[in-house]
GROMACS .gro file of C-alpha atoms in nm:
model
  238
    1MET     CA    1   9.171  11.708  14.484
    2ASP     CA    2   8.941  12.005  14.432
    3SER     CA    3   8.671  11.838  14.224
    4VAL     CA    4   8.569  12.171  14.072
    5LYS     CA    5   8.913  12.270  13.944
    6GLY     CA    6   9.076  11.933  13.875
    7ASN     CA    7   9.004  11.719  13.571
    8ASP     CA    8   9.296  11.474  13.547
    9THR     CA    9   9.251  11.096  13.539
   10TYR     CA   10   9.480  11.022  13.833
   11GLY     CA   11   9.310  11.269  14.065
   12TRP     CA   12   8.972  11.129  13.966
   13SER     CA   13   9.074  10.776  14.068
   14VAL     CA   14   9.148  10.911  14.417
   15LEU     CA   15   8.835  11.129  14.434
   16LEU     CA   16   8.613  10.831  14.352
   17ASN     CA   17   8.737  10.669  14.671
   18ILE     CA   18   8.730  10.967  14.907
   19MET     CA   19   8.415  11.143  14.784
   20GLU     CA   20   8.059  11.017  14.740
   21PRO     CA   21   7.868  11.111  14.423
   22LEU     CA   22   7.491  11.091  14.414
   23THR     CA   23   7.506  10.757  14.231
   24ARG     CA   24   7.771  10.503  14.135
   25MET     CA   25   7.812  10.239  13.868
   26ASP     CA   26   7.837   9.879  13.988
   27GLU     CA   27   7.871   9.540  13.826
   28GLN     CA   28   7.588   9.303  13.908
   29ASP     CA   29   7.536   8.965  13.743
   30GLY     CA   30   7.771   9.059  13.463
   31GLU     CA   31   7.597   9.388  13.390
   32THR     CA   32   7.693   9.744  13.479
   33VAL     CA   33   7.409   9.917  13.663
   34ARG     CA   34   7.356  10.248  13.839
   35VAL     CA   35   7.319  10.208  14.215
   36PRO     CA   36   7.252  10.436  14.514
   37ALA     CA   37   7.545  10.619  14.668
   38GLY     CA   38   7.507  10.965  14.819
   39ALA     CA   39   7.141  10.938  14.720
   40LYS     CA   40   6.945  10.633  14.835
   41SER     CA   41   6.670  10.697  14.580
   42TRP     CA   42   6.570  10.933  14.300
   43GLU     CA   43   6.273  11.007  14.079
   44SER     CA   44   6.175  11.246  13.803
   45ASN     CA   45   5.856  11.411  13.686
   46ASP     CA   46   5.678  11.280  13.378
   47ASP     CA   47   5.889  11.466  13.120
   48GLY     CA   48   6.222  11.420  13.299
   49THR     CA   49   6.288  11.788  13.360
   50VAL     CA   50   6.274  11.778  13.740
   51TRP     CA   51   6.476  11.526  13.942
   52THR     CA   52   6.445  11.470  14.316
   53PHE     CA   53   6.715  11.286  14.511
   54THR     CA   54   6.670  11.158  14.866
   55LEU     CA   55   7.006  11.137  15.040
   56ASN     CA   56   7.150  10.859  15.250
   57ASP     CA   57   7.238  10.929  15.613
   58ASN     CA   58   7.603  10.999  15.543
   59LYS     CA   59   7.870  11.195  15.732
   60TRP     CA   60   8.186  11.378  15.642
   61SER     CA   61   8.516  11.247  15.774
   62ASP     CA   62   8.508  11.511  16.049
   63GLY     CA   63   8.171  11.383  16.170
   64GLU     CA   64   7.952  11.658  16.023
   65PRO     CA   65   7.637  11.536  15.842
   66VAL     CA   66   7.630  11.545  15.462
   67THR     CA   67   7.338  11.761  15.351
   68ALA     CA   68   7.165  11.841  15.025
   69GLU     CA   69   7.314  12.189  15.051
   70ASP     CA   70   7.662  12.035  15.015
   71TYR     CA   71   7.563  11.897  14.674
   72VAL     CA   72   7.400  12.228  14.582
   73TYR     CA   73   7.718  12.415  14.671
   74GLY     CA   74   7.939  12.179  14.470
   75ILE     CA   75   7.717  12.209  14.163
   76LYS     CA   76   7.689  12.588  14.189
   77ARG     CA   77   8.064  12.624  14.234
   78THR     CA   78   8.124  12.411  13.924
   79LEU     CA   79   7.908  12.641  13.710
   80ASP     CA   80   8.024  12.965  13.871
   81PRO     CA   81   8.245  13.131  13.606
   82GLU     CA   82   8.474  13.260  13.880
   83SER     CA   83   8.575  12.901  13.957
   84GLY     CA   84   8.701  12.845  13.603
   85SER     CA   85   8.597  12.480  13.618
   86LEU     CA   86   8.688  12.268  13.316
   87ASN     CA   87   8.399  12.039  13.411
   88SER     CA   88   8.123  12.301  13.390
   89TYR     CA   89   8.020  12.209  13.034
   90LEU     CA   90   7.897  11.872  13.162
   91ILE     CA   91   7.608  12.018  13.358
   92THR     CA   92   7.493  12.318  13.154
   93CYS     CA   93   7.179  12.109  13.097
   94ILE     CA   94   7.065  12.229  13.442
   95LYS     CA   95   6.817  12.515  13.418
   96ASN     CA   96   6.999  12.847  13.357
   97GLY     CA   97   7.328  12.655  13.355
   98LYS     CA   98   7.465  12.812  13.036
   99ALA     CA   99   7.362  13.164  13.136
  100VAL     CA  100   7.518  13.123  13.481
  101ASN     CA  101   7.839  12.979  13.338
  102ASN     CA  102   7.858  13.265  13.086
  103GLY     CA  103   7.822  13.520  13.364
  104GLU     CA  104   7.482  13.635  13.236
  105MET     CA  105   7.287  13.524  13.542
  106SER     CA  106   7.356  13.489  13.912
  107VAL     CA  107   7.454  13.143  14.035
  108ASP     CA  108   7.158  13.169  14.272
  109GLU     CA  109   6.927  13.139  13.970
  110LEU     CA  110   7.061  12.793  13.886
  111GLY     CA  111   6.798  12.517  13.883
  112VAL     CA  112   6.931  12.333  14.189
  113LYS     CA  113   6.776  12.347  14.536
  114ALA     CA  114   6.803  12.186  14.879
  115VAL     CA  115   6.439  12.122  14.969
  116ASP     CA  116   6.558  12.010  15.313
  117ASP     CA  117   6.873  11.851  15.455
  118LYS     CA  118   6.806  11.518  15.283
  119THR     CA  119   6.625  11.624  14.966
  120LEU     CA  120   6.795  11.764  14.656
  121LYS     CA  121   6.590  11.898  14.366
  122ILE     CA  122   6.742  11.962  14.024
  123THR     CA  123   6.550  12.126  13.739
  124LEU     CA  124   6.677  12.090  13.383
  125GLU     CA  125   6.639  12.318  13.082
  126GLN     CA  126   6.470  12.038  12.891
  127PRO     CA  127   6.441  11.657  12.906
  128THR     CA  128   6.795  11.521  12.913
  129PRO     CA  129   6.809  11.141  12.866
  130TYR     CA  130   7.171  11.116  12.982
  131PHE     CA  131   7.126  11.327  13.297
  132LEU     CA  132   7.169  11.041  13.545
  133SER     CA  133   7.506  10.960  13.388
  134LEU     CA  134   7.626  11.300  13.511
  135THR     CA  135   7.546  11.225  13.874
  136ASP     CA  136   7.865  11.024  13.928
  137THR     CA  137   8.101  11.279  13.772
  138ARG     CA  138   8.329  11.546  13.921
  139ALA     CA  139   8.082  11.813  13.815
  140MET     CA  140   7.822  11.705  14.072
  141LEU     CA  141   8.029  11.603  14.373
  142PRO     CA  142   7.943  11.766  14.707
  143GLU     CA  143   8.169  12.020  14.872
  144ARG     CA  144   8.163  12.175  15.216
  145GLN     CA  145   8.135  12.552  15.180
  146ASP     CA  146   8.302  12.620  15.516
  147ILE     CA  147   8.605  12.409  15.425
  148VAL     CA  148   8.639  12.551  15.073
  149GLU     CA  149   8.621  12.906  15.207
  150LYS     CA  150   8.862  12.828  15.490
  151TYR     CA  151   9.140  12.709  15.259
  152GLY     CA  152   9.062  12.917  14.950
  153ASP     CA  153   9.299  12.846  14.663
  154THR     CA  154   9.471  12.570  14.864
  155TYR     CA  155   9.150  12.371  14.913
  156GLY     CA  156   9.223  12.012  14.811
  157ALA     CA  157   9.592  12.086  14.754
  158GLU     CA  158   9.705  11.903  15.069
  159ALA     CA  159   9.572  11.605  15.262
  160GLY     CA  160   9.471  11.828  15.552
  161ASN     CA  161   9.288  12.079  15.333
  162ILE     CA  162   8.988  11.863  15.246
  163VAL     CA  163   8.714  11.665  15.419
  164CYS     CA  164   8.584  11.344  15.266
  165ASN     CA  165   8.246  11.175  15.254
  166GLY     CA  166   8.334  10.865  15.052
  167PRO     CA  167   8.440  10.510  15.149
  168PHE     CA  168   8.787  10.638  15.238
  169LYS     CA  169   8.945  10.953  15.376
  170MET     CA  170   9.277  11.104  15.278
  171ASP     CA  171   9.553  11.063  15.537
  172THR     CA  172   9.873  11.178  15.370
  173TRP     CA  173   9.985  11.326  15.041
  174THR     CA  174  10.357  11.348  14.979
  175HIS     CA  175  10.365  11.530  14.648
  176ASN     CA  176  10.539  11.343  14.367
  177SER     CA  177  10.579  11.043  14.598
  178GLU     CA  178  10.261  10.885  14.739
  179ILE     CA  179   9.906  10.929  14.865
  180THR     CA  180   9.758  10.721  15.146
  181ILE     CA  181   9.389  10.682  15.223
  182SER     CA  182   9.218  10.484  15.499
  183LYS     CA  183   8.868  10.355  15.565
  184ASN     CA  184   8.620  10.628  15.654
  185ASP     CA  185   8.428  10.493  15.952
  186ASN     CA  186   8.172  10.774  15.910
  187TYR     CA  187   8.076  10.649  15.563
  188TRP     CA  188   7.711  10.543  15.533
  189ASP     CA  189   7.803  10.200  15.389
  190ALA     CA  190   8.123  10.142  15.587
  191ASP     CA  191   8.036   9.774  15.646
  192SER     CA  192   8.087   9.712  15.274
  193VAL     CA  193   8.438   9.862  15.274
  194HIS     CA  194   8.679   9.572  15.324
  195LEU     CA  195   9.013   9.750  15.293
  196ASP     CA  196   9.162   9.945  15.583
  197LYS     CA  197   9.423  10.134  15.384
  198VAL     CA  198   9.531  10.202  15.025
  199THR     CA  199   9.858  10.358  14.912
  200TRP     CA  200   9.904  10.520  14.572
  201LYS     CA  201  10.267  10.538  14.462
  202ILE     CA  202  10.343  10.832  14.235
  203ILE     CA  203  10.614  10.702  14.002
  204GLN     CA  204  10.728  10.891  13.694
  205GLU     CA  205  10.946  10.631  13.524
  206GLU     CA  206  10.763  10.350  13.342
  207THR     CA  207  11.050  10.109  13.400
  208THR     CA  208  11.032  10.171  13.773
  209VAL     CA  209  10.657  10.107  13.764
  210TYR     CA  210  10.711   9.774  13.592
  211ASN     CA  211  10.997   9.667  13.819
  212SER     CA  212  10.796   9.756  14.130
  213PHE     CA  213  10.500   9.555  14.007
  214ASP     CA  214  10.724   9.267  13.904
  215SER     CA  215  10.889   9.256  14.247
  216GLY     CA  216  10.554   9.259  14.427
  217SER     CA  217  10.589   9.600  14.591
  218LEU     CA  218  10.287   9.715  14.386
  219ASP     CA  219   9.962   9.518  14.377
  220THR     CA  220   9.840   9.687  14.061
  221CYS     CA  221   9.973   9.935  13.808
  222SER     CA  222   9.899  10.101  13.478
  223SER     CA  223  10.139  10.192  13.203
  224GLY     CA  224  10.129  10.489  12.970
  225THR     CA  225  10.354  10.313  12.721
  226PRO     CA  226  10.155  10.089  12.484
  227GLY     CA  227  10.286   9.735  12.476
  228MET     CA  228  10.549   9.786  12.749
  229ASP     CA  229  10.645   9.439  12.873
  230ARG     CA  230  10.290   9.319  12.817
  231PRO     CA  231  10.393   8.979  12.673
  232LEU     CA  232  10.607   8.917  12.981
  233LEU     CA  233  10.336   9.035  13.219
  234LYS     CA  234  10.080   8.815  13.043
  235LYS     CA  235  10.308   8.516  13.076
  236LYS     CA  236  10.367   8.582  13.447
  237THR     CA  237   9.993   8.593  13.517
  238GLU     CA  238   9.898   8.282  13.323
   0.00000   0.00000   0.00000
């Protein structure tokens, strides 16, 4: 669950629920639109090279306030070559991003700055039309420096080795078995979170996945085997 080091699909589905990116995509009136999340508003200069985000009043699951510096730290850590992040290529459009990622410049020279606790400023190398689409990716998630440094290489490797600032917080992680998350009452938009708990079952065998869904012990599932029992599933849902 270390957003800097991980890049798998399954981990991302969990991270989207326990962490809060600057923006999110939402469906409204049949259209997919970008909406506020960690940032309640954003604006750019005339040529789109400088972006300023004003943060929501959000808190981490341990009660500490989420600050602009948390986003700065997450972004810097992603581009720091010592992190070895597979997601760093996504945000080399940030000023000095390529040089920092190549080890040619200090991470402190990256074009990202906490103006104050609630204001994040990001300067790009050049106008980048797709920049906002990067603000809901792993590469720009916030991280708490004190927690990352406390756990080191085991940060995000266990349920107790991470703090969350998203709609949910991680409660348990039984490796190769299941992950449970529960509503994060400290979340800025907690009133819009209508589930109290979600359990991810980690099941290796496709047949077991299907049988569990068929019996009702799973509410939803995905299959890695194209066409597996799809005609039967379609018939059962008609």
